mmCIF file of C-alpha atoms in Angstrom:
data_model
loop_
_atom_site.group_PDB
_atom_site.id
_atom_site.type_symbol
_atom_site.label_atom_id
_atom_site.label_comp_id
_atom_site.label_asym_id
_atom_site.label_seq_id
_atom_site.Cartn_x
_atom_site.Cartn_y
_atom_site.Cartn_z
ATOM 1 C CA UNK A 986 134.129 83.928 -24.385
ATOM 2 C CA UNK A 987 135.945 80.666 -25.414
ATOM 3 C CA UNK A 988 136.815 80.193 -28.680
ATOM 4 C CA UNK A 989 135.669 77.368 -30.584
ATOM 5 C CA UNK A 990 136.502 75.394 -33.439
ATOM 6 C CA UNK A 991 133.425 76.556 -36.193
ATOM 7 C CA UNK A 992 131.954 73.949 -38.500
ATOM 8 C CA UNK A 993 134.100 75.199 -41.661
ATOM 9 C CA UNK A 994 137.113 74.617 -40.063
ATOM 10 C CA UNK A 995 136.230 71.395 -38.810
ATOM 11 C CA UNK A 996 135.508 70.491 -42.502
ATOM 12 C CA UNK A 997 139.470 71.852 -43.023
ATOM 13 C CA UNK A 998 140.678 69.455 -40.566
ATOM 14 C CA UNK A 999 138.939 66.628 -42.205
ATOM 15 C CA UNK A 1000 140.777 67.859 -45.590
ATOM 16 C CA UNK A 1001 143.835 67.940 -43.335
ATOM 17 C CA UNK A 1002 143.611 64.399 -42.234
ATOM 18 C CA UNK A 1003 142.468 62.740 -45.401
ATOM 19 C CA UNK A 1004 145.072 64.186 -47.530
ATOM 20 C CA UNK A 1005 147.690 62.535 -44.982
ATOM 21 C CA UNK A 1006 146.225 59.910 -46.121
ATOM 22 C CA UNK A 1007 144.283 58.316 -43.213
ATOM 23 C CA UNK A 1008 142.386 55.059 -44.667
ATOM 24 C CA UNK A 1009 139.278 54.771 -42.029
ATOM 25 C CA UNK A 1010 136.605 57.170 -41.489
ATOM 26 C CA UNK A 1011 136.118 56.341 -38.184
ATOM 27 C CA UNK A 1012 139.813 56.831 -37.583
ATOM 28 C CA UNK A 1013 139.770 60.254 -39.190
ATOM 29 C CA UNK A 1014 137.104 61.141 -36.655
ATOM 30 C CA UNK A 1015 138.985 60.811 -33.777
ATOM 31 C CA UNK A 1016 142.424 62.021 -35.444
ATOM 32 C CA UNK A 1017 139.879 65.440 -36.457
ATOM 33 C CA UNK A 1018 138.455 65.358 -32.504
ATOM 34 C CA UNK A 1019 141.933 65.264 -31.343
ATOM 35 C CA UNK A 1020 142.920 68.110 -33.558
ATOM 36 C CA UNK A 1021 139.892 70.157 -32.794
ATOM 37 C CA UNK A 1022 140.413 69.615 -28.903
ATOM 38 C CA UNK A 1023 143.985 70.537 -29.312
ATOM 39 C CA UNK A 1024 143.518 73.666 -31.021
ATOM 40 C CA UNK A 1025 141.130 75.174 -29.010
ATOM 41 C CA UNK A 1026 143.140 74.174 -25.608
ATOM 42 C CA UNK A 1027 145.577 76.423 -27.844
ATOM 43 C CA UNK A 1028 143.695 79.021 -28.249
ATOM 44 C CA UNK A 1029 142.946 79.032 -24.339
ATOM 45 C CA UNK A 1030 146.472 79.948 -23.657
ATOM 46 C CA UNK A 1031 147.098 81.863 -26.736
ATOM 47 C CA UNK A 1032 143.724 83.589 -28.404
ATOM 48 C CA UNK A 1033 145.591 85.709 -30.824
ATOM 49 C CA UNK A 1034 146.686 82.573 -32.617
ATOM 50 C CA UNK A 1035 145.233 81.988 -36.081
ATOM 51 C CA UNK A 1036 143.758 78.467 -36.487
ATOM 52 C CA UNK A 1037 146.508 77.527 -38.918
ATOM 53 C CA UNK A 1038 148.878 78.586 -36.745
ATOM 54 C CA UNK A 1039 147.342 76.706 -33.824
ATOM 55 C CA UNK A 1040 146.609 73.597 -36.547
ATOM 56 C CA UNK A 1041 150.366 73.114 -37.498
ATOM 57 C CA UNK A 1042 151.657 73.173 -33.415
ATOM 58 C CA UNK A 1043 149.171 70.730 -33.055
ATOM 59 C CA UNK A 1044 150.216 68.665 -36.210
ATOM 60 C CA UNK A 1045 154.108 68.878 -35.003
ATOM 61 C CA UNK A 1046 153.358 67.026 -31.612
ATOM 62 C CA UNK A 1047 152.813 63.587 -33.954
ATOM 63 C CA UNK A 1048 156.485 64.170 -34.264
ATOM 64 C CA UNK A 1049 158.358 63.912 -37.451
ATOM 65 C CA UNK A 1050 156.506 60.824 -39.287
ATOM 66 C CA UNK A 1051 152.947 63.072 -39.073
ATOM 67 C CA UNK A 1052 150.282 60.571 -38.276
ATOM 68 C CA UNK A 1053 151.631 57.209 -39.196
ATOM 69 C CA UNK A 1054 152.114 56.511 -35.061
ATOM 70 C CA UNK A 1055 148.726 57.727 -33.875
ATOM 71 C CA UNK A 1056 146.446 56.173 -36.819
ATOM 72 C CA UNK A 1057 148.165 52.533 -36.587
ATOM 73 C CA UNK A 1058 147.909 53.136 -32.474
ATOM 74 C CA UNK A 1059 143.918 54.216 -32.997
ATOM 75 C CA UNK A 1060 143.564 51.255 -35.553
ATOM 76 C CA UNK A 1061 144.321 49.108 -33.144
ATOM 77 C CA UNK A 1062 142.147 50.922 -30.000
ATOM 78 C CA UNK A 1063 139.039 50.788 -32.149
ATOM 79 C CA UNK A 1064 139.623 47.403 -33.743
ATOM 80 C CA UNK A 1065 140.048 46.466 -30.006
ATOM 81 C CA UNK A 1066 136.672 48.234 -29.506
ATOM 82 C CA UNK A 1067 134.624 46.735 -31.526
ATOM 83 C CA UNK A 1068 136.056 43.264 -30.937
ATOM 84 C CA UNK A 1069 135.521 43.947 -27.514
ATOM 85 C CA UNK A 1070 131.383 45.288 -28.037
ATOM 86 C CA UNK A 1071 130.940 42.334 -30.219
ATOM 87 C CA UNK A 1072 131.744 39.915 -27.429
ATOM 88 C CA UNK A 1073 129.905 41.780 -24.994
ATOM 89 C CA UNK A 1074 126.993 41.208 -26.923
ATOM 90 C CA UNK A 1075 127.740 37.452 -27.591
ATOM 91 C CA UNK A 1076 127.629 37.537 -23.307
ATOM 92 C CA UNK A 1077 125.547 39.126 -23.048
ATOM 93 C CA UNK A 1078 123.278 36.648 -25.211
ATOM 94 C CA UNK A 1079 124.170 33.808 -23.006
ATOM 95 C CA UNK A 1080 121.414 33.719 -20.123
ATOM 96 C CA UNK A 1081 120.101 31.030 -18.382
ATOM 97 C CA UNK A 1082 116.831 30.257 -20.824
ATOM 98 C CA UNK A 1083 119.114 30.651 -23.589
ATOM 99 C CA UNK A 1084 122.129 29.145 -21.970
ATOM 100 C CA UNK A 1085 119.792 25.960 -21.366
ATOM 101 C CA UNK A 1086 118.741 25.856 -25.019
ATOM 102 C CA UNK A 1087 122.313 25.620 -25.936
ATOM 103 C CA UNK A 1088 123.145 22.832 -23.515
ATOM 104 C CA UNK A 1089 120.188 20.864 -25.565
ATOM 105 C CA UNK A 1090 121.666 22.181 -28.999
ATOM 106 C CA UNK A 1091 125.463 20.597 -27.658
ATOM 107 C CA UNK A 1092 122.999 17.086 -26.897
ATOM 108 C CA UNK A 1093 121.923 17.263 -30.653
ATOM 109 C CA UNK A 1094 124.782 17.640 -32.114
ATOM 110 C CA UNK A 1095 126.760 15.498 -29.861
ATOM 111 C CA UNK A 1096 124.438 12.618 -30.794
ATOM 112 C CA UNK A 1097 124.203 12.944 -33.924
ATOM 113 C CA UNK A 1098 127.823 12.927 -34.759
ATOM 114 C CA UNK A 1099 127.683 9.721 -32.391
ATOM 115 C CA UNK A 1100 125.196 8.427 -35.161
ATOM 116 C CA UNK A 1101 126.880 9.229 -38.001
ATOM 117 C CA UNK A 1102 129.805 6.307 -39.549
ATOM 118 C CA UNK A 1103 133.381 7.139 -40.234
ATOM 119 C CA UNK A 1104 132.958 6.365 -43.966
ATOM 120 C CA UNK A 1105 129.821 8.965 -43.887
ATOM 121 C CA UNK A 1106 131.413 11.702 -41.983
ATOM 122 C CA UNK A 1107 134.471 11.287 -44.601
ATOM 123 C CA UNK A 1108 132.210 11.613 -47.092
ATOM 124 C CA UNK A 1109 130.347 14.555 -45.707
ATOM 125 C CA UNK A 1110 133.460 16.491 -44.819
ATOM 126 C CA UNK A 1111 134.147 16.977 -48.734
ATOM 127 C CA UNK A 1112 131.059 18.022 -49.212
ATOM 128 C CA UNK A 1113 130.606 20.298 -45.973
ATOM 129 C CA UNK A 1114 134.265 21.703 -46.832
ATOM 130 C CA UNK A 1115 133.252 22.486 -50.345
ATOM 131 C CA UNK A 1116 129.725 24.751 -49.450
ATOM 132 C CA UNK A 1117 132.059 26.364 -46.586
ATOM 133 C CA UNK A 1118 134.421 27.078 -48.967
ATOM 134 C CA UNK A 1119 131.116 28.629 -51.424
ATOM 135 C CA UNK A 1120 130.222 30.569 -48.496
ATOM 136 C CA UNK A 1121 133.262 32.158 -47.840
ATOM 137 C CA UNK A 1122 134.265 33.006 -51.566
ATOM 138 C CA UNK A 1123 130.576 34.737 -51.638
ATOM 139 C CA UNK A 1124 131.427 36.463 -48.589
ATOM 140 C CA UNK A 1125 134.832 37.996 -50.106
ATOM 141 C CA UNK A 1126 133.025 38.860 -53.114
ATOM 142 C CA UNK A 1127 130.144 40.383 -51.272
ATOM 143 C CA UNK A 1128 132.500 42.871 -49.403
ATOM 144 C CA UNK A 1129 134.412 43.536 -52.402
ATOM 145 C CA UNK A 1130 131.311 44.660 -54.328
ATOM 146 C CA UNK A 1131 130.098 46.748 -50.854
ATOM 147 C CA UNK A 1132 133.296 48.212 -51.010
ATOM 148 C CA UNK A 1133 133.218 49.225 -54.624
ATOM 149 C CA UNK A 1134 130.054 50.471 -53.904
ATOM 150 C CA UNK A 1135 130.617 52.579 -51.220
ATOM 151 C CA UNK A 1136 133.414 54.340 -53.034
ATOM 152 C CA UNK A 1137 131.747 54.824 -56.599
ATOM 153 C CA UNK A 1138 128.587 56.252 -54.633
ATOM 154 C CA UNK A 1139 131.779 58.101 -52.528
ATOM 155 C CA UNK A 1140 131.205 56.915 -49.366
ATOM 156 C CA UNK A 1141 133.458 56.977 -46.096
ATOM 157 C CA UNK A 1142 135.338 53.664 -45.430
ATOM 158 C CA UNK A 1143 134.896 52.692 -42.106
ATOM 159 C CA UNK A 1144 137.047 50.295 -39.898
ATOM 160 C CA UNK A 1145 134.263 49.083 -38.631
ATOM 161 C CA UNK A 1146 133.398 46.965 -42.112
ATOM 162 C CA UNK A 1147 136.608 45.698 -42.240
ATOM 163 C CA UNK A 1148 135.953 44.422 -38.365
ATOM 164 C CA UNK A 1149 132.611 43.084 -39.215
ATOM 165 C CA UNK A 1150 133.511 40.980 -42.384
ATOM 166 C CA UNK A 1151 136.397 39.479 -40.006
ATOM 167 C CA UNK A 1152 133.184 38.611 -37.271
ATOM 168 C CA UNK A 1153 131.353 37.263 -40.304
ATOM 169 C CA UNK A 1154 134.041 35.507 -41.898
ATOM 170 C CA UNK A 1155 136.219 33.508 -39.339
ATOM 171 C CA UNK A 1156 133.510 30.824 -38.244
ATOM 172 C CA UNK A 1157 133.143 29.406 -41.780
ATOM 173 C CA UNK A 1158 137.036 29.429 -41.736
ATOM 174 C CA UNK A 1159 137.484 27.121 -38.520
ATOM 175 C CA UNK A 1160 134.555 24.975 -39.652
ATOM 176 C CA UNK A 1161 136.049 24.397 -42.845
ATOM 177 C CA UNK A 1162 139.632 23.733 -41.401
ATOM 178 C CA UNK A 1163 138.563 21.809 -38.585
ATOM 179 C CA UNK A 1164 137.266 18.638 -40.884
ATOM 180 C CA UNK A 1165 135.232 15.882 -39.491
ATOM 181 C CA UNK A 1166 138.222 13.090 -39.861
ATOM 182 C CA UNK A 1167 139.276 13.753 -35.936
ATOM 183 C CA UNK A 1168 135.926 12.075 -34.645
ATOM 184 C CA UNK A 1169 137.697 8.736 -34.970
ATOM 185 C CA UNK A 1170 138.794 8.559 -31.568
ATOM 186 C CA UNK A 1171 135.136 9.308 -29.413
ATOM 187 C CA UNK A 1172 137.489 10.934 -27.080
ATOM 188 C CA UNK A 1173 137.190 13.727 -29.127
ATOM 189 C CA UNK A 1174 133.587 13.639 -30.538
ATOM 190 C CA UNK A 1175 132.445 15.595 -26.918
ATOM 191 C CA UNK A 1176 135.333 18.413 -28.626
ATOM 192 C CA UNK A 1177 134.111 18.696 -32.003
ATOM 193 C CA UNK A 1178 130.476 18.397 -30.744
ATOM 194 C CA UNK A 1179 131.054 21.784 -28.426
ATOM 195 C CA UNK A 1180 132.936 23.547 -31.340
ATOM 196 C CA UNK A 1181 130.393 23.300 -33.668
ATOM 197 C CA UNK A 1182 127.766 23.897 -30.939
ATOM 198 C CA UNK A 1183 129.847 27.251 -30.289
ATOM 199 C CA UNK A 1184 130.141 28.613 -33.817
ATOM 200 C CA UNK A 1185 126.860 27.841 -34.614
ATOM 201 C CA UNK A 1186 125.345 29.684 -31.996
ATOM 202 C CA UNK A 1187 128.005 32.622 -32.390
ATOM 203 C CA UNK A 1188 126.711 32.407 -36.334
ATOM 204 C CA UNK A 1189 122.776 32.957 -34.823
ATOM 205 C CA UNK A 1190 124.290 35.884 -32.452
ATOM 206 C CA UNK A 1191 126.150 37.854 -35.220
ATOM 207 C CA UNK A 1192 123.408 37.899 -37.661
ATOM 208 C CA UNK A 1193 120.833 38.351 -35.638
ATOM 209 C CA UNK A 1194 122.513 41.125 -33.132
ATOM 210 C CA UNK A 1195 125.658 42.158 -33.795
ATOM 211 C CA UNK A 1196 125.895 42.900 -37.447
ATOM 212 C CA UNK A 1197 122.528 44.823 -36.973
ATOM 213 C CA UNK A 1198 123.591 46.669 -33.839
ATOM 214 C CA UNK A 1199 127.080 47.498 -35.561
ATOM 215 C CA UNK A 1200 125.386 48.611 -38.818
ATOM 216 C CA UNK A 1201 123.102 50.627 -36.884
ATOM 217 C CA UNK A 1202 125.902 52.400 -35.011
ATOM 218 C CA UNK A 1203 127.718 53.148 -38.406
ATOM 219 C CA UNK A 1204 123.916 54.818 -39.810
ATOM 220 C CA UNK A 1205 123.950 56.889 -36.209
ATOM 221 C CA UNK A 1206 127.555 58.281 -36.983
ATOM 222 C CA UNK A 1207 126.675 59.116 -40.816
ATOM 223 C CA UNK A 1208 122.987 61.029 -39.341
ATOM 224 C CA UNK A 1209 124.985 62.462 -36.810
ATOM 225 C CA UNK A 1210 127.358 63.857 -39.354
ATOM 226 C CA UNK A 1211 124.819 65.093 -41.823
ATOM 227 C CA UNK A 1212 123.815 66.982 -39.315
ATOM 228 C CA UNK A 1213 126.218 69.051 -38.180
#
C-alpha cells in the first residue's frame, strides 16, 4: 500500500510554508501540493523515511534561498492565470447579438462626442476627471478596509484579490488619464469614441461576470478546504 500524505501533516506543511513567509494563500496551496507530491514520490522510493526527513529533501531542492524562486515564479503563473480567465471571459462575452449591440453603443458614443463643443468637453473633462478620480480613491479604500477585514476576522490573503482590484481598478485609470482635450482634431474622435466604447463595456463584463465568477471560485477553494 502507498503511502500518503495524512491530513495532519498536510496542516504541518501549511505551517511549513507560512512561516517562510509565503504572502498568498493561493500560492501556499500549490507550494503545500508541491511538497505533498514530492514527499510521497519520496516515500515511493524510500518508505522507511520519516515525513520530516522526506519534508527537508524536498525543501533543499528550492536550493539555498528556500522559496523566494518558486513563490515569485508561481506569483507570476497564477497572476498570468487569472489575467488570462478574465479575458477569456471578456471573449467569450463578445458574440454576435452582443457584438452588434456594441457596434450601436460605439454609434452613440461616437455621435455624441461629435455633438458635444470643445469649450463643453473642456469643461466636462474636469469634472469627469474629478468623479474618476472619487471612484478610484473609494476603490483603494474599499480594498484596504476588505483587507483589514479579512485579516482581523483572520482570513487567508489570496492573490486573486490583489488581481481583481487591478481588473477593477485600471479602466477608471485610463479614462481619467486619457482626458477629452484630444477630440480637437475629428481625426481622432472615431479613437476616443472606441476607447470609451471598450472600457465601458469591459466595466459591464467585470461586474457583471468576472468579479462574480472569480469570487465564486475563491468561496469553492475556502468550502473545499473546510472540508478536508
Amino acid at each position: 500500500m502507498e503511502r500518503k500524505v495524512t491530513e495532519e501533516e498536510i496542516e504541518q506543511l501549511h505551517q511549513f510554508v507560512k512561516s517562510r513567509f509565503v504572502e498568498f494563500y493561493d500560492v501556499e496551496l500549490e507550494l503545500v501540493d508541491h511538497l505533498a507530491n514530492g514527499i510521497e514520490t519520496q516515500w515511493q522510493e524510500n518508505p522507511e523515511l520519516s515525513f520530516e526527513e522526506a519534508k527537508q529533501i524536498e525543501f533543499k531542492k528550492f536550493g539555498i534561498f528556500g522559496f523566494t524562486g518558486i513563490v515569485e515564479k508561481k506569483v507570476n503563473e497564477l497572476t498570468n492565470a487569472y489575467y488570462q480567465q478574465s479575458f477569456n471571459q471578456l471573449k467569450a462575452f463578445f458574440t454576435l447579438p452582443k457584438l452588434a449591440i456594441s457596434v450601436v453603443l460605439y454609434l452613440f458614443v461616437y455621435q455624441l462626442l461629435q455633438l458635444l463643443s470643445y469649450d463643453w468637453i473642456r469643461g466636462l473633462n474636469e469634472s469627469f476627471r474629478s468623479i474618476l478620480f472619487g471612484i478610484i480613491i473609494i476603490q483603494l479604500i474599499r480594498l484596504y478596509i476588505q483587507r483589514n477585514k479579512r485579516r482581523k476576522n483572520k482570513e487567508k490573503e489570496w492573490l486573486l484579490y490583489s488581481v481583481l482590484f487591478n481588473l477593477e481598478v485600471w479602466p477608471y485609470y485610463l479614462l481619467a488619464f486619457i482626458g477629452m482635450p484630444v477630440i480637437i482634431s475629428s481625426r481622432l474622435l472615431w479613437f476616443c469614441a472606441l476607447i470609451y466604447t471598450i472600457t465601458i463595456l469591459y466595466i459591464y463584463v467585470l461586474k457583471r461576470i468576472i468579479v462574480p465568477k472569480m469570487q465564486n471560485d475563491i468561496e469553492k477553494q475556502k468550502n473545499k478546504i473546510l472540508t478536508i
